Short mmCIF file of C-alpha atoms in Angstrom, two decimals:
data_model
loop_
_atom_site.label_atom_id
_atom_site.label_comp_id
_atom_site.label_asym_id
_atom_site.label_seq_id
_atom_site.Cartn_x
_atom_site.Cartn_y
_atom_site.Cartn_z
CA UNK A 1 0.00 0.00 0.00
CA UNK A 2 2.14 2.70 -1.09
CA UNK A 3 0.53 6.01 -1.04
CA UNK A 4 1.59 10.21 -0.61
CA UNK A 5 4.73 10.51 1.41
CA UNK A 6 5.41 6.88 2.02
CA UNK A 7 8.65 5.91 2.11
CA UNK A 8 9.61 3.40 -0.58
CA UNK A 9 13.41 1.42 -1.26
CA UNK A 10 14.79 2.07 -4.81
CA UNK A 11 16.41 -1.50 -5.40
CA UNK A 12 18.00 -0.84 -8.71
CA UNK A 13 21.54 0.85 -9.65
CA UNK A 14 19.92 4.07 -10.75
CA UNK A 15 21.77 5.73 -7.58
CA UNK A 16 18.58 6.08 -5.57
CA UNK A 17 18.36 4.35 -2.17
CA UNK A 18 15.13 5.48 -0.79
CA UNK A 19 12.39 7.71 -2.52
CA UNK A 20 9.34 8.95 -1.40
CA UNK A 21 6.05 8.80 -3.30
CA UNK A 22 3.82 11.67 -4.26
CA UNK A 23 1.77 10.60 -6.41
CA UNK A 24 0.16 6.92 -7.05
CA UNK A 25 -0.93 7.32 -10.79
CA UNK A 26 -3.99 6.25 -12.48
CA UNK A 27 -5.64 5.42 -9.23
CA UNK A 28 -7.82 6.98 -6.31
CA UNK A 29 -6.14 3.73 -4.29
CA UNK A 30 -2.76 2.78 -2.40
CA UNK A 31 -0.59 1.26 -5.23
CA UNK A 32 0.00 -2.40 -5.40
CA UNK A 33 2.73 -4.31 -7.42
CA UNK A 34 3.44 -3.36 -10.86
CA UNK A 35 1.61 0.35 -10.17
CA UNK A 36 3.14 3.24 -11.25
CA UNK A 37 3.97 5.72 -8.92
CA UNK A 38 6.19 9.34 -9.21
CA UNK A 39 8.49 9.32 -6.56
CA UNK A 40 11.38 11.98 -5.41
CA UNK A 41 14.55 11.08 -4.51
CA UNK A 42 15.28 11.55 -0.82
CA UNK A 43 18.37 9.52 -0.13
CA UNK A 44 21.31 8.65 -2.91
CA UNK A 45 23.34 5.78 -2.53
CA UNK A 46 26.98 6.07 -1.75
CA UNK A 47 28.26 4.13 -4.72
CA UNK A 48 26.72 1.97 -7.34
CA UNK A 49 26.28 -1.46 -6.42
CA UNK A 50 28.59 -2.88 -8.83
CA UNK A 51 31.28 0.09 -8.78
CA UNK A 52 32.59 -1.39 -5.53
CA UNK A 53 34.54 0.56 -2.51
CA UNK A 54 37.05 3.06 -3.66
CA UNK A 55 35.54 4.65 -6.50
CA UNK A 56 35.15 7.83 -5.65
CA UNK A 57 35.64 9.41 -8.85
CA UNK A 58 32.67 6.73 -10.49
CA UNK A 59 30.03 8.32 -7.94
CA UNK A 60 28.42 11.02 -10.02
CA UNK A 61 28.82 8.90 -12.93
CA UNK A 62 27.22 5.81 -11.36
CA UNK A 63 24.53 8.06 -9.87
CA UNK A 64 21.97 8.63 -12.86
CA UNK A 65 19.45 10.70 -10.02
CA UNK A 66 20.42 12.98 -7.43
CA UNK A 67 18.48 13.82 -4.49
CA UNK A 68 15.46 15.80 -5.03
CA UNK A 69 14.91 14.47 -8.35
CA UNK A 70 11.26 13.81 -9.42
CA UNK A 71 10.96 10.61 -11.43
CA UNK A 72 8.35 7.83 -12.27
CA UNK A 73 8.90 4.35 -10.51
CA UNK A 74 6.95 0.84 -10.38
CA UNK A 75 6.42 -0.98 -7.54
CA UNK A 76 8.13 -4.03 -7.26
CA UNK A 77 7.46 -5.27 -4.03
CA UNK A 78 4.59 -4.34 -0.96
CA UNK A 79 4.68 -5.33 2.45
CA UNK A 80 0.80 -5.63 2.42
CA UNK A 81 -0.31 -8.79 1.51
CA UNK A 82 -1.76 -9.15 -1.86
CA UNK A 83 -3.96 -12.35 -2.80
CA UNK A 84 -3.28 -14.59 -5.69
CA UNK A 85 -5.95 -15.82 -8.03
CA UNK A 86 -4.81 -19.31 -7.07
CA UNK A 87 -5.19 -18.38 -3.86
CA UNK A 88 -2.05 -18.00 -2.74
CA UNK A 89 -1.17 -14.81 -0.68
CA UNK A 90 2.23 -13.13 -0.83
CA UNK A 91 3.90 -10.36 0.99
CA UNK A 92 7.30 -8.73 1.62
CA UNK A 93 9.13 -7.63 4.20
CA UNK A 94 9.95 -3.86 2.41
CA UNK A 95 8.46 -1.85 0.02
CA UNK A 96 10.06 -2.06 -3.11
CA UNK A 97 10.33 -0.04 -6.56
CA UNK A 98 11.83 0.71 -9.49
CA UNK A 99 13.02 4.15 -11.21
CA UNK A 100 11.82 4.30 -14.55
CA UNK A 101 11.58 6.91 -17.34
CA UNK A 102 8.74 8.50 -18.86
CA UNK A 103 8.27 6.29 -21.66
CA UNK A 104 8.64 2.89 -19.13
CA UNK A 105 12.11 2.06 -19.44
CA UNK A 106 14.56 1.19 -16.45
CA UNK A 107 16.79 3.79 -15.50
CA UNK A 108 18.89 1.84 -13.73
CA UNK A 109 20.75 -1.29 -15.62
CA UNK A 110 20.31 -4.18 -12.61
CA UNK A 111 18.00 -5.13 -9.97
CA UNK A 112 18.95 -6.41 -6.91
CA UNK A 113 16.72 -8.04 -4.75
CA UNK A 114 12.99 -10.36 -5.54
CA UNK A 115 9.87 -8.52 -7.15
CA UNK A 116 6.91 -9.49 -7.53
CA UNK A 117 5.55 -11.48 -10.78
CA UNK A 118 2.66 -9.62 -10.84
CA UNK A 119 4.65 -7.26 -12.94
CA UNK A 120 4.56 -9.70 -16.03
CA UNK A 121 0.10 -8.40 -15.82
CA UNK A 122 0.69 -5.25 -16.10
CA UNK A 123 3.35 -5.70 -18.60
CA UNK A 124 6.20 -4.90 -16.96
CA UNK A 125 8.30 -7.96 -18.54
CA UNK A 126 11.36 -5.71 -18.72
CA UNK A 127 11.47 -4.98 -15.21
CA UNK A 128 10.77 -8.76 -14.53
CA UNK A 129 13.70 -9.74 -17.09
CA UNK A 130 16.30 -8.04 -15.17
CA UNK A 131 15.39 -9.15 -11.96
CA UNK A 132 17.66 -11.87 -10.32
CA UNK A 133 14.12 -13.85 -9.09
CA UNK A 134 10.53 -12.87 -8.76
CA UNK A 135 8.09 -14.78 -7.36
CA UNK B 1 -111.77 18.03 33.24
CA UNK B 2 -109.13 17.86 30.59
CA UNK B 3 -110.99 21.35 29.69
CA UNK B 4 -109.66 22.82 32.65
CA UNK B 5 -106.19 21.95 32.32
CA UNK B 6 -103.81 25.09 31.83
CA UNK B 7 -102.08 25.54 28.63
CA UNK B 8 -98.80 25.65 30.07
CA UNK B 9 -98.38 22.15 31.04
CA UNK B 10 -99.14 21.16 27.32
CA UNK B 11 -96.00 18.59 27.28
CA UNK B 12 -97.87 17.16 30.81
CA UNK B 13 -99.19 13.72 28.79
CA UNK B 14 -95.45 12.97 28.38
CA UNK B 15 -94.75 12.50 32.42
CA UNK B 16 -96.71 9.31 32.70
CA UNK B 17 -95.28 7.87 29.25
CA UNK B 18 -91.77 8.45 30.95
CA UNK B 19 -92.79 7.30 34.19
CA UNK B 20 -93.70 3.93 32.38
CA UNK B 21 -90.14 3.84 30.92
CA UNK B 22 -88.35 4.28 33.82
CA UNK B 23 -90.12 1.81 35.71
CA UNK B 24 -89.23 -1.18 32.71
CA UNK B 25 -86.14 0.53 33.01
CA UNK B 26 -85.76 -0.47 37.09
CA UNK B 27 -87.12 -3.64 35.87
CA UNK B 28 -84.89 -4.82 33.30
CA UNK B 29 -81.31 -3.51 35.76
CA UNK B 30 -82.61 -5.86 38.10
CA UNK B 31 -82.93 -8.42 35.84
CA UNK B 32 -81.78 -12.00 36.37
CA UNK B 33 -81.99 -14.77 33.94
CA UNK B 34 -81.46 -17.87 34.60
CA UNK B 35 -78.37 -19.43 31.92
CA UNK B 36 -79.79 -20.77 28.55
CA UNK B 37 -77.81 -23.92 26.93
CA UNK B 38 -76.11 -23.07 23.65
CA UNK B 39 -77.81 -25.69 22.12
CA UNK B 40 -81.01 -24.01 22.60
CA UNK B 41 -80.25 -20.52 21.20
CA UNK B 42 -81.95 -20.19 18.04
CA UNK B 43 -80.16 -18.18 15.56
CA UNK B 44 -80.53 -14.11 15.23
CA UNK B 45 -81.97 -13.61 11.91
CA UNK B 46 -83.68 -10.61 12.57
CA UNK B 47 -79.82 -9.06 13.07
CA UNK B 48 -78.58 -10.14 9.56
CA UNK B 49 -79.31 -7.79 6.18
CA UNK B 50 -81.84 -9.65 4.12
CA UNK B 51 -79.35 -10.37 1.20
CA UNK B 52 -77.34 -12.62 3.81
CA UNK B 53 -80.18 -14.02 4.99
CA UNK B 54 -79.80 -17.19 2.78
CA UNK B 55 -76.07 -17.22 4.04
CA UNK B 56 -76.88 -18.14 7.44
CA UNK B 57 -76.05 -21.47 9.04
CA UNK B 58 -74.45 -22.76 5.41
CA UNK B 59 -70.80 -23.26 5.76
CA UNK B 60 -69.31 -20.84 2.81
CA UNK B 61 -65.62 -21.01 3.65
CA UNK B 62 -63.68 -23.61 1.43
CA UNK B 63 -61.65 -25.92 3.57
CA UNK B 64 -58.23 -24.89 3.56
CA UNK B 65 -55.76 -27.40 1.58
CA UNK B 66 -53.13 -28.06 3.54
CA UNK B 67 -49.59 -28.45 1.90
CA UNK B 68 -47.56 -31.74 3.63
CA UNK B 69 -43.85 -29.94 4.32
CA UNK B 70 -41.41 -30.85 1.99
CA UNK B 71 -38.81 -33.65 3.15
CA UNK B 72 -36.41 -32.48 5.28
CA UNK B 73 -32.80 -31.99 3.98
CA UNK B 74 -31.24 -33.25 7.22
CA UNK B 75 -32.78 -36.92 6.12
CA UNK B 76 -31.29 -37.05 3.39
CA UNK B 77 -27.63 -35.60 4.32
CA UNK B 78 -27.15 -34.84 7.84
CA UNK B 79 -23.70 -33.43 7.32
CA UNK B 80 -23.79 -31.40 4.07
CA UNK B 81 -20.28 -29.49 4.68
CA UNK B 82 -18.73 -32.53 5.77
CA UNK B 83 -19.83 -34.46 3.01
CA UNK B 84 -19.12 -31.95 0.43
CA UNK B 85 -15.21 -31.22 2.44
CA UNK B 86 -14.70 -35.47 1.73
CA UNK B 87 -15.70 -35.46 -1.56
CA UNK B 88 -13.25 -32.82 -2.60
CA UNK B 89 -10.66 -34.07 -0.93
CA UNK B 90 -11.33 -37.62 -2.50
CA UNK B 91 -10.17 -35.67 -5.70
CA UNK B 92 -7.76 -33.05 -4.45
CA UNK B 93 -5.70 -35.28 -2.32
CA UNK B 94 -6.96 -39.17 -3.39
CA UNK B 95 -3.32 -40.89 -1.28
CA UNK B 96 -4.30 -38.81 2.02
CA UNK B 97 -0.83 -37.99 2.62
CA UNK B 98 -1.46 -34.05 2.79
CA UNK B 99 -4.25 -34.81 4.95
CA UNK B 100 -2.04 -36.75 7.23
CA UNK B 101 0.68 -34.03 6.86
CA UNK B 102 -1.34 -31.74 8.71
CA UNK B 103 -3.63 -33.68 10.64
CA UNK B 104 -3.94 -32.75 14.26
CA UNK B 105 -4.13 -36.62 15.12
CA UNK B 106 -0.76 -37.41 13.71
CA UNK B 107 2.15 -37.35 15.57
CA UNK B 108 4.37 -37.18 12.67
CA UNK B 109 2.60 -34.09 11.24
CA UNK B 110 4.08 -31.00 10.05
CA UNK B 111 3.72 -28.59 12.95
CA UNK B 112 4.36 -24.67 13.29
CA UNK B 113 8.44 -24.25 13.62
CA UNK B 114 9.35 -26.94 10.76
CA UNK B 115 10.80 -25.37 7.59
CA UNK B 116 8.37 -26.88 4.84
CA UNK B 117 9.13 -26.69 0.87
CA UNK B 118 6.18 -26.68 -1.56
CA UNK B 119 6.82 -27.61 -4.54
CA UNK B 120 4.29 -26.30 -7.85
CA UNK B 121 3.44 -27.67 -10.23
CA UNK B 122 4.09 -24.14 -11.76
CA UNK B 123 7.23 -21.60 -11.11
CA UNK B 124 9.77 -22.57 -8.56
CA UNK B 125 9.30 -24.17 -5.07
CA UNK B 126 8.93 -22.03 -2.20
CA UNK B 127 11.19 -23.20 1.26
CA UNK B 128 10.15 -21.29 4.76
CA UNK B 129 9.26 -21.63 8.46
CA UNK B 130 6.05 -22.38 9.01
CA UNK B 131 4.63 -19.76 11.32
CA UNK B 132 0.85 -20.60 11.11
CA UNK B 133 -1.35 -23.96 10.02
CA UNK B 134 -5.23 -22.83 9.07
CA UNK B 135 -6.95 -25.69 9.41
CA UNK B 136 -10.20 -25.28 7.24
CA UNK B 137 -11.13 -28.57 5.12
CA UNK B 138 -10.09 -28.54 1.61
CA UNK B 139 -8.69 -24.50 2.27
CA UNK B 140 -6.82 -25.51 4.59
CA UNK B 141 -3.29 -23.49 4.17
CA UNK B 142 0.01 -22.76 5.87
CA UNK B 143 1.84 -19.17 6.29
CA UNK B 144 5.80 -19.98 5.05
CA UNK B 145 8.28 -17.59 5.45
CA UNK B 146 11.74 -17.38 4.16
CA UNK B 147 13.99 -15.00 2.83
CA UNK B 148 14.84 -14.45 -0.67
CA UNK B 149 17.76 -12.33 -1.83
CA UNK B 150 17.61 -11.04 1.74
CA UNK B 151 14.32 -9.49 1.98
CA UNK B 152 11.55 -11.77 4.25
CA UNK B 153 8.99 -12.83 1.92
CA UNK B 154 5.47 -14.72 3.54
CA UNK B 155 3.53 -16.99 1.81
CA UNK B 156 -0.04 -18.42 2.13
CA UNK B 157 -0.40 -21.71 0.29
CA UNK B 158 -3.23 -23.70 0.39
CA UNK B 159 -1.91 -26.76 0.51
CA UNK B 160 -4.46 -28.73 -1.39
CA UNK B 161 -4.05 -26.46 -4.33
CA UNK B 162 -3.50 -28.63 -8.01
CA UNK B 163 -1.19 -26.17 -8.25
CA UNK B 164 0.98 -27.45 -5.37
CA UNK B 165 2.68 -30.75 -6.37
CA UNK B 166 3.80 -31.52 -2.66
CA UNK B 167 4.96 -30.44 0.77
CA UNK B 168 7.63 -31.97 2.40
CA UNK B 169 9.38 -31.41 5.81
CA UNK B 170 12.94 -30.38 5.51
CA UNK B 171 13.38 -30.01 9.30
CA UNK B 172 11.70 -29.97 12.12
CA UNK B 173 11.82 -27.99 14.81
CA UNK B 174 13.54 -29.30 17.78
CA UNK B 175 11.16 -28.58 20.31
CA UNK B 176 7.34 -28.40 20.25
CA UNK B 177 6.53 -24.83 19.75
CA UNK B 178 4.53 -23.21 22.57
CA UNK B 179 2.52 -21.29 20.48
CA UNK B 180 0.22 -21.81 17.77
CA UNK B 181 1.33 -19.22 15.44
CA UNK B 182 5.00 -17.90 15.90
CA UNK B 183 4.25 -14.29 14.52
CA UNK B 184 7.22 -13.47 16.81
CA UNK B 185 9.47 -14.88 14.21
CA UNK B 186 8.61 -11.64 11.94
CA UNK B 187 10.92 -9.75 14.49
CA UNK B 188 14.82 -9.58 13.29
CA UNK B 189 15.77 -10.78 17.04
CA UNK B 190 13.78 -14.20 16.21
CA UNK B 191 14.08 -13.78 12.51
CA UNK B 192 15.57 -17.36 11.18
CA UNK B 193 16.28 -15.90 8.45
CA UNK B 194 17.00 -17.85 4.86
CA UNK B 195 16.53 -21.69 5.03
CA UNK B 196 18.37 -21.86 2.07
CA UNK B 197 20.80 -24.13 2.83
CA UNK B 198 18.63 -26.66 4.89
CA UNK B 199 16.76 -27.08 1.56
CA UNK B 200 19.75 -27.66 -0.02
CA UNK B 201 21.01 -30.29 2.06
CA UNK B 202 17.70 -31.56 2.23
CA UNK B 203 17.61 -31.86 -1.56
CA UNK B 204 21.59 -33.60 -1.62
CA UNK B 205 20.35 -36.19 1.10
CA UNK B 206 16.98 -36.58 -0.75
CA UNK B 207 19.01 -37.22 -3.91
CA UNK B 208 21.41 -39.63 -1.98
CA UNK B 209 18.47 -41.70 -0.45
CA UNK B 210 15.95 -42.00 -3.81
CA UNK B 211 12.71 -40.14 -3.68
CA UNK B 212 11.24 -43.42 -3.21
CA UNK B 213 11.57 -43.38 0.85
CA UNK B 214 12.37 -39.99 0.70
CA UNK B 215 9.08 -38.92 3.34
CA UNK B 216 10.74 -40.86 6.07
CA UNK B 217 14.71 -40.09 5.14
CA UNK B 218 13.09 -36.40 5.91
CA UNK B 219 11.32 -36.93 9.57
CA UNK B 220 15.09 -38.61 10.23
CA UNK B 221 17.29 -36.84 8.40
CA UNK B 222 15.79 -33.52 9.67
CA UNK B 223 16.11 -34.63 13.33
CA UNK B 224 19.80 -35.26 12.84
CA UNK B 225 20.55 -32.14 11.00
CA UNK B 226 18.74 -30.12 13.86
CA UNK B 227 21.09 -31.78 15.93
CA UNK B 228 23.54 -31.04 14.26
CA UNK B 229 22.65 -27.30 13.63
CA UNK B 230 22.27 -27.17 17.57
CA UNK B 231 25.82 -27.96 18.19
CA UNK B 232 26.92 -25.72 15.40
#
């Protein structure tokens, strides 16, 4: 249930560690997996993930947002439950998303960590593909 | 004589008329009758309009028809839930091996505390603790929870879903659990954490033994690795 001001992880190497929501779109609801959201960027990582320790020089190049940067994200993973049509219920520990441009492409270039494969329904295959696991 | 009689008291042949009245009046308030048998009473007529005249004393009501109550339900299934919970499960789970698996009569039953792996029939198998055991006929379901690339994920799976292909017990827990639903292992100071390497050994042994007495390699093999895991 991600809705105004709530506090979501960025888990890919866009340079964005935690954003915060302002605006669930399409919907008068909390957003669920694979809804898309516009977040801003409160809190940058340190390095990318796969620049490693000492590269201090790679940090604004690894960073492609900066804090206080408006951007569109999907939601990748919710800590509220959400119910299966098999009947199957799944929920996360986190709330989860993804930067992505305005045209629905992945700013960052890796994913680390499990979404949810509710993304493949709303077409979010991309998202899905460079995810190490979904479930 | 009546000649003589003043004008004034013209209403005077009225007094006696009344007097007469009052007097059958007295009579009838002190009236007693003696009681008359019902059988005796003959019928009013001169009470009833002259069109219903003909009416009276004929029975014009039509006899209602009473409708017999339709057969009971209870005759012909007294337990309609229960009945309806076997015959699913005669199809959902024909061996009655899940049914043991969670059955509150078994002793050898997977019990809140054991890491349990579901397999499905579609998409990957799914390896947790098993915090909670909802014990509701055929939607009947455990709560799993494990960790995937380091973030807790919980699971609901009904467990005699055709999706699921089967649950097994990877380990048990070493002691009975005191609770019926160990929500306390949500908190990171009880978190367990991933059980991905239980599975694994789980699956090596499994491989090792044959799948064929694989069910009881587990209830053993599981005791020995907790042992083991305790002294580690």
């Amino acid at each position: 249930m991600i809705q105004l001001k709530t506090l979501v992880n960025c888990i890919d190497n866009s340079g964005a560690a935690i954003v915060e929501c302002v605006k669930v779109l399409r919907m008068k609801r909390a957003a669920k997996v694979g809804d898309r959201i516009i977040v801003v960027v409160q809190k940058q990582r340190n390095f990318g993930p796969e620049s490693g320790p000492g590269g201090s020089v790679s940090i604004s190049a690894a960073n492609k947002v900066r804090r206080g940067d408006i951007r569109h994200a999907v939601v990748v993973r919710t800590k509220k439950k959400y119910q299966r049509p098999d009947g199957s219920v799944v929920g996360f520990d986190d709330n989860a998303c993804v930067l992505i441009n305005k045209s629905g492409e992945p700013i960052g270039t890796r994913l680390n960590g499990i979404v949810g494969s509710e993304l493949r329904n709303h077409k979010w295959s991309k998202i899905l593909s460079l995810a190490p696991m979904h479930l | 004589m009546p000649l003589l009689r003043p004008p004034t008291r013209a209403l005077g042949h009225l007094k006696p008329s009344i007097r007469r009245h009052r007097a059958a009046k007295r009579h009838i308030r002190t009236l007693s009758t003696a009681p008359v048998p019902t059988s005796q009473l003959q019928p009013h007529v001169e009470g009833i309009p002259l069109s219903m005249r003909a009416l009276y004393g004929k029975k014009t009501h039509k006899r209602i028809k009473a409708i017999p109550s339709p057969p009971s339900a209870h005759n012909i299934c007294p337990t309609p839930l229960a009945t309806i919970t076997a015959s699913q499960l005669s199809v959902l789970d024909p061996t009655g091996a899940r049914t043991r698996l969670f059955a509150k009569t078994n002793p050898d039953a997977a019990k809140v505390g054991d890491v349990l792996l579901v397999r499905f029939r579609s998409g990957d198998p799914f390896a947790g603790v098993c915090l909670n055991i909802r014990r509701r006929g055929v939607d009947t379901a455990v709560l799993l929870r494990g960790n995937l690339t380091r973030v807790g994920v919980e699971m609901w799976v009904k467990v005699y879903s055709p999706n699921v292909e089967g649950v097994e017990v990877v380990q048990r827990r070493e002691r009975r659990a005191r609770r019926a639903r160990l929500y306390y292992l949500r908190q990171p100071k009880h978190d367990i954490g991933s059980v991905e390497n239980l599975v694994r050994q789980y699956n090596r042994r499994k491989a090792i033994l044959g799948t064929a007495d694989a069910k009881t390699a587990s209830a053993t093999a599981g005791k020995k690795k907790s042992k083991k895991n305790r002294k580690l």
